[in-house]
Amino acid sequence: MKALVMTTMAAAVVLIAGCEYEEPLVKEHTIAIDQALIGLWEPVPRKGVHEDEDDRMMVLRYSGTEYLIHHPMGQNSIYYRGYPIKLGGVACVQLEAIGTGEGDVEEADKNHLFHVARYAITNGVLDVRLLNEDVVSNNLKTTEELRKVFIENSGNIELFDDDPGLFRKR
């Protein structure tokens, strides 16, 4: 899945259009959220890529350890619960799809609720990358299997996709 990430967080959220898992990588959420993520983010224009205003992403504080993320914001909107995690020395965000613009997640989609993304904010640009399913297969069915493979690959430079979703605060 080298061709894109957590959606565009980032197209269907770079956050979301990519590697989907049936179980979370980490179930507990005890790490404080990063206040720098809170706000409305819009895609950074890229040469040769049409960026739609619907690709914006809203990140809200839900609790001291959780985010509520709305992305993309248009007709195909998805809502995620996100929380910071750290596993094998790798800091990232666990995402759980919790609903759409139409309401709850469809029954057919309940087996593809979880995503893992890494982010960095540099010079005001949010870089979001999804977990690479070529490294951590989305065919793994349990949290234990996911954790084992993730930790085994924690030093792998290809652990997260190399095609980032890039955003800046609006």
PDB file of C-alpha atoms in Angstrom:
ATOM      1  CA  MET A   1       0.000   0.000   0.000  1.00  0.00           C
ATOM      2  CA  LYS A   2       2.684   2.361  -1.044  1.00  0.00           C
ATOM      3  CA  ALA A   3       0.257   4.529  -2.819  1.00  0.00           C
ATOM      4  CA  LEU A   4      -1.248   6.488  -0.174  1.00  0.00           C
ATOM      5  CA  VAL A   5      -2.052   6.712   3.357  1.00  0.00           C
ATOM      6  CA  MET A   6      -4.262   7.498   6.461  1.00  0.00           C
ATOM      7  CA  THR A   7      -6.099   8.791   3.497  1.00  0.00           C
ATOM      8  CA  THR A   8      -5.403  11.988   2.234  1.00  0.00           C
ATOM      9  CA  MET A   9      -5.503  11.638   6.999  1.00  0.00           C
ATOM     10  CA  ALA A  10      -5.540  12.358   3.964  1.00  0.00           C
ATOM     11  CA  ALA A  11      -7.999  11.456   1.454  1.00  0.00           C
ATOM     12  CA  ALA A  12     -10.232   9.474   2.844  1.00  0.00           C
ATOM     13  CA  VAL A  13      -8.069  10.173   5.462  1.00  0.00           C
ATOM     14  CA  VAL A  14      -4.917   9.296   4.707  1.00  0.00           C
ATOM     15  CA  LEU A  15      -6.366   8.315   7.916  1.00  0.00           C
ATOM     16  CA  ILE A  16      -8.516   6.159   6.463  1.00  0.00           C
ATOM     17  CA  ALA A  17      -8.500   4.961   3.144  1.00  0.00           C
ATOM     18  CA  GLY A  18      -5.798   2.621   3.713  1.00  0.00           C
ATOM     19  CA  CYS A  19      -4.836  -0.146   5.971  1.00  0.00           C
ATOM     20  CA  GLU A  20      -7.855  -1.261   7.882  1.00  0.00           C
ATOM     21  CA  TYR A  21      -7.742  -3.747  10.719  1.00  0.00           C
ATOM     22  CA  GLU A  22     -10.439  -5.710  12.519  1.00  0.00           C
ATOM     23  CA  GLU A  23      -8.808  -5.264  15.921  1.00  0.00           C
ATOM     24  CA  PRO A  24      -6.898  -2.399  17.529  1.00  0.00           C
ATOM     25  CA  LEU A  25      -3.127  -2.492  17.856  1.00  0.00           C
ATOM     26  CA  VAL A  26      -3.488  -1.168  21.411  1.00  0.00           C
ATOM     27  CA  LYS A  27      -6.715  -1.210  23.422  1.00  0.00           C
ATOM     28  CA  GLU A  28      -5.847   1.151  26.271  1.00  0.00           C
ATOM     29  CA  HIS A  29      -5.483   4.892  25.836  1.00  0.00           C
ATOM     30  CA  THR A  30      -3.560   6.580  28.612  1.00  0.00           C
ATOM     31  CA  ILE A  31      -1.240   8.965  26.744  1.00  0.00           C
ATOM     32  CA  ALA A  32      -2.209  12.657  26.717  1.00  0.00           C
ATOM     33  CA  ILE A  33      -3.282  14.111  23.389  1.00  0.00           C
ATOM     34  CA  ASP A  34      -1.098  16.555  21.468  1.00  0.00           C
ATOM     35  CA  GLN A  35      -2.815  19.963  21.598  1.00  0.00           C
ATOM     36  CA  ALA A  36      -0.968  20.981  18.408  1.00  0.00           C
ATOM     37  CA  LEU A  37      -3.230  18.594  16.444  1.00  0.00           C
ATOM     38  CA  ILE A  38      -6.440  20.304  17.530  1.00  0.00           C
ATOM     39  CA  GLY A  39      -8.041  22.383  14.792  1.00  0.00           C
ATOM     40  CA  LEU A  40      -9.188  22.472  11.183  1.00  0.00           C
ATOM     41  CA  TRP A  41      -6.612  21.177   8.697  1.00  0.00           C
ATOM     42  CA  GLU A  42      -6.720  21.595   4.928  1.00  0.00           C
ATOM     43  CA  PRO A  43      -4.688  19.702   2.328  1.00  0.00           C
ATOM     44  CA  VAL A  44      -1.423  21.278   1.229  1.00  0.00           C
ATOM     45  CA  PRO A  45      -1.634  21.766  -2.549  1.00  0.00           C
ATOM     46  CA  ARG A  46       0.599  19.325  -4.409  1.00  0.00           C
ATOM     47  CA  LYS A  47       1.693  19.701  -7.993  1.00  0.00           C
ATOM     48  CA  GLY A  48      -0.505  17.650 -10.300  1.00  0.00           C
ATOM     49  CA  VAL A  49      -2.932  16.657  -7.532  1.00  0.00           C
ATOM     50  CA  HIS A  50      -6.433  18.125  -7.319  1.00  0.00           C
ATOM     51  CA  GLU A  51      -7.200  18.895  -3.688  1.00  0.00           C
ATOM     52  CA  ASP A  52     -10.877  19.143  -2.853  1.00  0.00           C
ATOM     53  CA  GLU A  53     -12.142  21.302  -0.002  1.00  0.00           C
ATOM     54  CA  ASP A  54     -13.890  18.151   1.255  1.00  0.00           C
ATOM     55  CA  ASP A  55     -10.447  16.719   2.064  1.00  0.00           C
ATOM     56  CA  ARG A  56     -10.262  19.000   5.091  1.00  0.00           C
ATOM     57  CA  MET A  57      -9.871  17.352   8.476  1.00  0.00           C
ATOM     58  CA  MET A  58     -11.236  18.536  11.810  1.00  0.00           C
ATOM     59  CA  VAL A  59      -9.458  17.290  14.930  1.00  0.00           C
ATOM     60  CA  LEU A  60     -11.205  17.962  18.240  1.00  0.00           C
ATOM     61  CA  ARG A  61     -10.318  17.148  21.838  1.00  0.00           C
ATOM     62  CA  TYR A  62     -12.722  14.489  23.078  1.00  0.00           C
ATOM     63  CA  SER A  63     -10.941  13.849  26.373  1.00  0.00           C
ATOM     64  CA  GLY A  64      -7.457  14.251  27.776  1.00  0.00           C
ATOM     65  CA  THR A  65      -6.432  11.048  25.984  1.00  0.00           C
ATOM     66  CA  GLU A  66      -8.748  10.976  22.936  1.00  0.00           C
ATOM     67  CA  TYR A  67      -9.462  12.923  19.765  1.00  0.00           C
ATOM     68  CA  LEU A  68     -12.628  13.113  17.686  1.00  0.00           C
ATOM     69  CA  ILE A  69     -11.563  13.321  14.040  1.00  0.00           C
ATOM     70  CA  HIS A  70     -13.846  14.190  11.129  1.00  0.00           C
ATOM     71  CA  HIS A  71     -12.352  13.418   7.738  1.00  0.00           C
ATOM     72  CA  PRO A  72     -12.992  13.875   4.934  1.00  0.00           C
ATOM     73  CA  MET A  73     -15.532  16.585   5.651  1.00  0.00           C
ATOM     74  CA  GLY A  74     -17.679  16.275   2.518  1.00  0.00           C
ATOM     75  CA  GLN A  75     -20.270  13.835   1.287  1.00  0.00           C
ATOM     76  CA  ASN A  76     -18.257  10.743   2.266  1.00  0.00           C
ATOM     77  CA  SER A  77     -17.397  11.969   5.747  1.00  0.00           C
ATOM     78  CA  ILE A  78     -16.158   9.597   8.407  1.00  0.00           C
ATOM     79  CA  TYR A  79     -15.797  10.188  12.140  1.00  0.00           C
ATOM     80  CA  TYR A  80     -12.949   8.583  14.060  1.00  0.00           C
ATOM     81  CA  ARG A  81     -12.024   8.194  17.664  1.00  0.00           C
ATOM     82  CA  GLY A  82      -8.264   8.571  17.897  1.00  0.00           C
ATOM     83  CA  TYR A  83      -5.822   8.131  20.737  1.00  0.00           C
ATOM     84  CA  PRO A  84      -2.047   8.383  21.057  1.00  0.00           C
ATOM     85  CA  ILE A  85      -0.234   5.089  21.560  1.00  0.00           C
ATOM     86  CA  LYS A  86       3.371   3.989  21.888  1.00  0.00           C
ATOM     87  CA  LEU A  87       4.486   0.459  21.079  1.00  0.00           C
ATOM     88  CA  GLY A  88       7.983  -0.862  20.488  1.00  0.00           C
ATOM     89  CA  GLY A  89       9.290   2.682  20.964  1.00  0.00           C
ATOM     90  CA  VAL A  90       7.111   3.953  18.095  1.00  0.00           C
ATOM     91  CA  ALA A  91       4.673   6.791  18.853  1.00  0.00           C
ATOM     92  CA  CYS A  92       1.552   6.892  16.673  1.00  0.00           C
ATOM     93  CA  VAL A  93      -2.223   7.297  16.803  1.00  0.00           C
ATOM     94  CA  GLN A  94      -4.758   4.452  16.903  1.00  0.00           C
ATOM     95  CA  LEU A  95      -7.887   5.355  14.931  1.00  0.00           C
ATOM     96  CA  GLU A  96     -11.296   3.748  15.196  1.00  0.00           C
ATOM     97  CA  ALA A  97     -14.030   4.531  12.665  1.00  0.00           C
ATOM     98  CA  ILE A  98     -17.135   5.310  14.723  1.00  0.00           C
ATOM     99  CA  GLY A  99     -19.560   6.778  12.219  1.00  0.00           C
ATOM    100  CA  THR A 100     -20.281   8.491   8.941  1.00  0.00           C
ATOM    101  CA  GLY A 101     -22.306  11.461   7.786  1.00  0.00           C
ATOM    102  CA  GLU A 102     -25.211   9.000   7.623  1.00  0.00           C
ATOM    103  CA  GLY A 103     -24.848   7.761  11.213  1.00  0.00           C
ATOM    104  CA  ASP A 104     -23.264   4.662  12.723  1.00  0.00           C
ATOM    105  CA  VAL A 105     -20.713   2.590  10.853  1.00  0.00           C
ATOM    106  CA  GLU A 106     -22.514   0.168   8.538  1.00  0.00           C
ATOM    107  CA  GLU A 107     -22.729  -3.436   9.712  1.00  0.00           C
ATOM    108  CA  ALA A 108     -20.706  -4.520   6.661  1.00  0.00           C
ATOM    109  CA  ASP A 109     -17.869  -2.194   7.674  1.00  0.00           C
ATOM    110  CA  LYS A 110     -17.656  -3.291  11.310  1.00  0.00           C
ATOM    111  CA  ASN A 111     -14.759  -5.629  10.461  1.00  0.00           C
ATOM    112  CA  HIS A 112     -12.622  -2.754   9.184  1.00  0.00           C
ATOM    113  CA  LEU A 113     -12.755  -0.220  11.965  1.00  0.00           C
ATOM    114  CA  PHE A 114      -9.162   0.365  13.016  1.00  0.00           C
ATOM    115  CA  HIS A 115      -6.232   2.244  11.502  1.00  0.00           C
ATOM    116  CA  VAL A 116      -2.836   3.276  12.813  1.00  0.00           C
ATOM    117  CA  ALA A 117      -1.144   6.486  11.709  1.00  0.00           C
ATOM    118  CA  ARG A 118       2.059   8.317  12.467  1.00  0.00           C
ATOM    119  CA  TYR A 119       2.205  12.085  12.230  1.00  0.00           C
ATOM    120  CA  ALA A 120       4.665  14.928  12.485  1.00  0.00           C
ATOM    121  CA  ILE A 121       4.126  18.679  12.412  1.00  0.00           C
ATOM    122  CA  THR A 122       7.007  20.569  10.825  1.00  0.00           C
ATOM    123  CA  ASN A 123       6.898  24.283   9.984  1.00  0.00           C
ATOM    124  CA  GLY A 124       3.115  24.249  10.350  1.00  0.00           C
ATOM    125  CA  VAL A 125       2.608  21.280   8.001  1.00  0.00           C
ATOM    126  CA  LEU A 126       0.985  18.105   9.335  1.00  0.00           C
ATOM    127  CA  ASP A 127       2.460  14.974   7.712  1.00  0.00           C
ATOM    128  CA  VAL A 128       0.253  11.895   8.221  1.00  0.00           C
ATOM    129  CA  ARG A 129       1.243   8.363   7.228  1.00  0.00           C
ATOM    130  CA  LEU A 130      -0.739   5.149   7.657  1.00  0.00           C
ATOM    131  CA  LEU A 131       0.615   1.841   8.801  1.00  0.00           C
ATOM    132  CA  ASN A 132       1.976  -0.040   5.779  1.00  0.00           C
ATOM    133  CA  GLU A 133      -0.098  -3.187   5.241  1.00  0.00           C
ATOM    134  CA  ASP A 134       2.789  -4.711   3.270  1.00  0.00           C
ATOM    135  CA  VAL A 135       4.721  -4.734   6.555  1.00  0.00           C
ATOM    136  CA  VAL A 136       1.853  -5.317   9.019  1.00  0.00           C
ATOM    137  CA  SER A 137      -0.725  -7.314   7.077  1.00  0.00           C
ATOM    138  CA  ASN A 138      -4.379  -6.400   7.450  1.00  0.00           C
ATOM    139  CA  ASN A 139      -5.043 -10.159   7.400  1.00  0.00           C
ATOM    140  CA  LEU A 140      -3.855 -10.396  11.014  1.00  0.00           C
ATOM    141  CA  LYS A 141      -6.978 -10.984  13.085  1.00  0.00           C
ATOM    142  CA  THR A 142      -6.050 -10.367  16.719  1.00  0.00           C
ATOM    143  CA  THR A 143      -4.509  -7.563  18.730  1.00  0.00           C
ATOM    144  CA  GLU A 144      -1.805  -9.989  19.862  1.00  0.00           C
ATOM    145  CA  GLU A 145      -0.828 -10.862  16.258  1.00  0.00           C
ATOM    146  CA  LEU A 146      -0.793  -7.187  15.263  1.00  0.00           C
ATOM    147  CA  ARG A 147       1.329  -6.196  18.264  1.00  0.00           C
ATOM    148  CA  LYS A 148       3.847  -8.979  17.625  1.00  0.00           C
ATOM    149  CA  VAL A 149       4.387  -8.060  13.962  1.00  0.00           C
ATOM    150  CA  PHE A 150       4.400  -4.316  14.722  1.00  0.00           C
ATOM    151  CA  ILE A 151       7.054  -4.704  17.436  1.00  0.00           C
ATOM    152  CA  GLU A 152       9.141  -7.011  15.206  1.00  0.00           C
ATOM    153  CA  ASN A 153       9.117  -4.257  12.564  1.00  0.00           C
ATOM    154  CA  SER A 154       9.385  -1.215  14.844  1.00  0.00           C
ATOM    155  CA  GLY A 155      12.789  -0.351  13.353  1.00  0.00           C
ATOM    156  CA  ASN A 156      11.689  -0.889   9.742  1.00  0.00           C
ATOM    157  CA  ILE A 157      11.760   2.400   7.798  1.00  0.00           C
ATOM    158  CA  GLU A 158       8.840   1.093   5.726  1.00  0.00           C
ATOM    159  CA  LEU A 159       6.581   0.526   8.758  1.00  0.00           C
ATOM    160  CA  PHE A 160       4.473   3.493   7.626  1.00  0.00           C
ATOM    161  CA  ASP A 161       3.590   4.400   4.044  1.00  0.00           C
ATOM    162  CA  ASP A 162       5.894   6.750   2.204  1.00  0.00           C
ATOM    163  CA  ASP A 163       3.106   8.786   0.559  1.00  0.00           C
ATOM    164  CA  PRO A 164       1.988  11.244   3.226  1.00  0.00           C
ATOM    165  CA  GLY A 165      -1.181  13.208   3.616  1.00  0.00           C
ATOM    166  CA  LEU A 166      -0.029  16.800   4.044  1.00  0.00           C
ATOM    167  CA  PHE A 167      -2.179  19.409   5.795  1.00  0.00           C
ATOM    168  CA  ARG A 168      -1.869  22.907   7.199  1.00  0.00           C
ATOM    169  CA  LYS A 169      -4.113  24.649   9.702  1.00  0.00           C
ATOM    170  CA  ARG A 170      -6.794  26.755   8.184  1.00  0.00           C
TER     171      ARG A 170
END
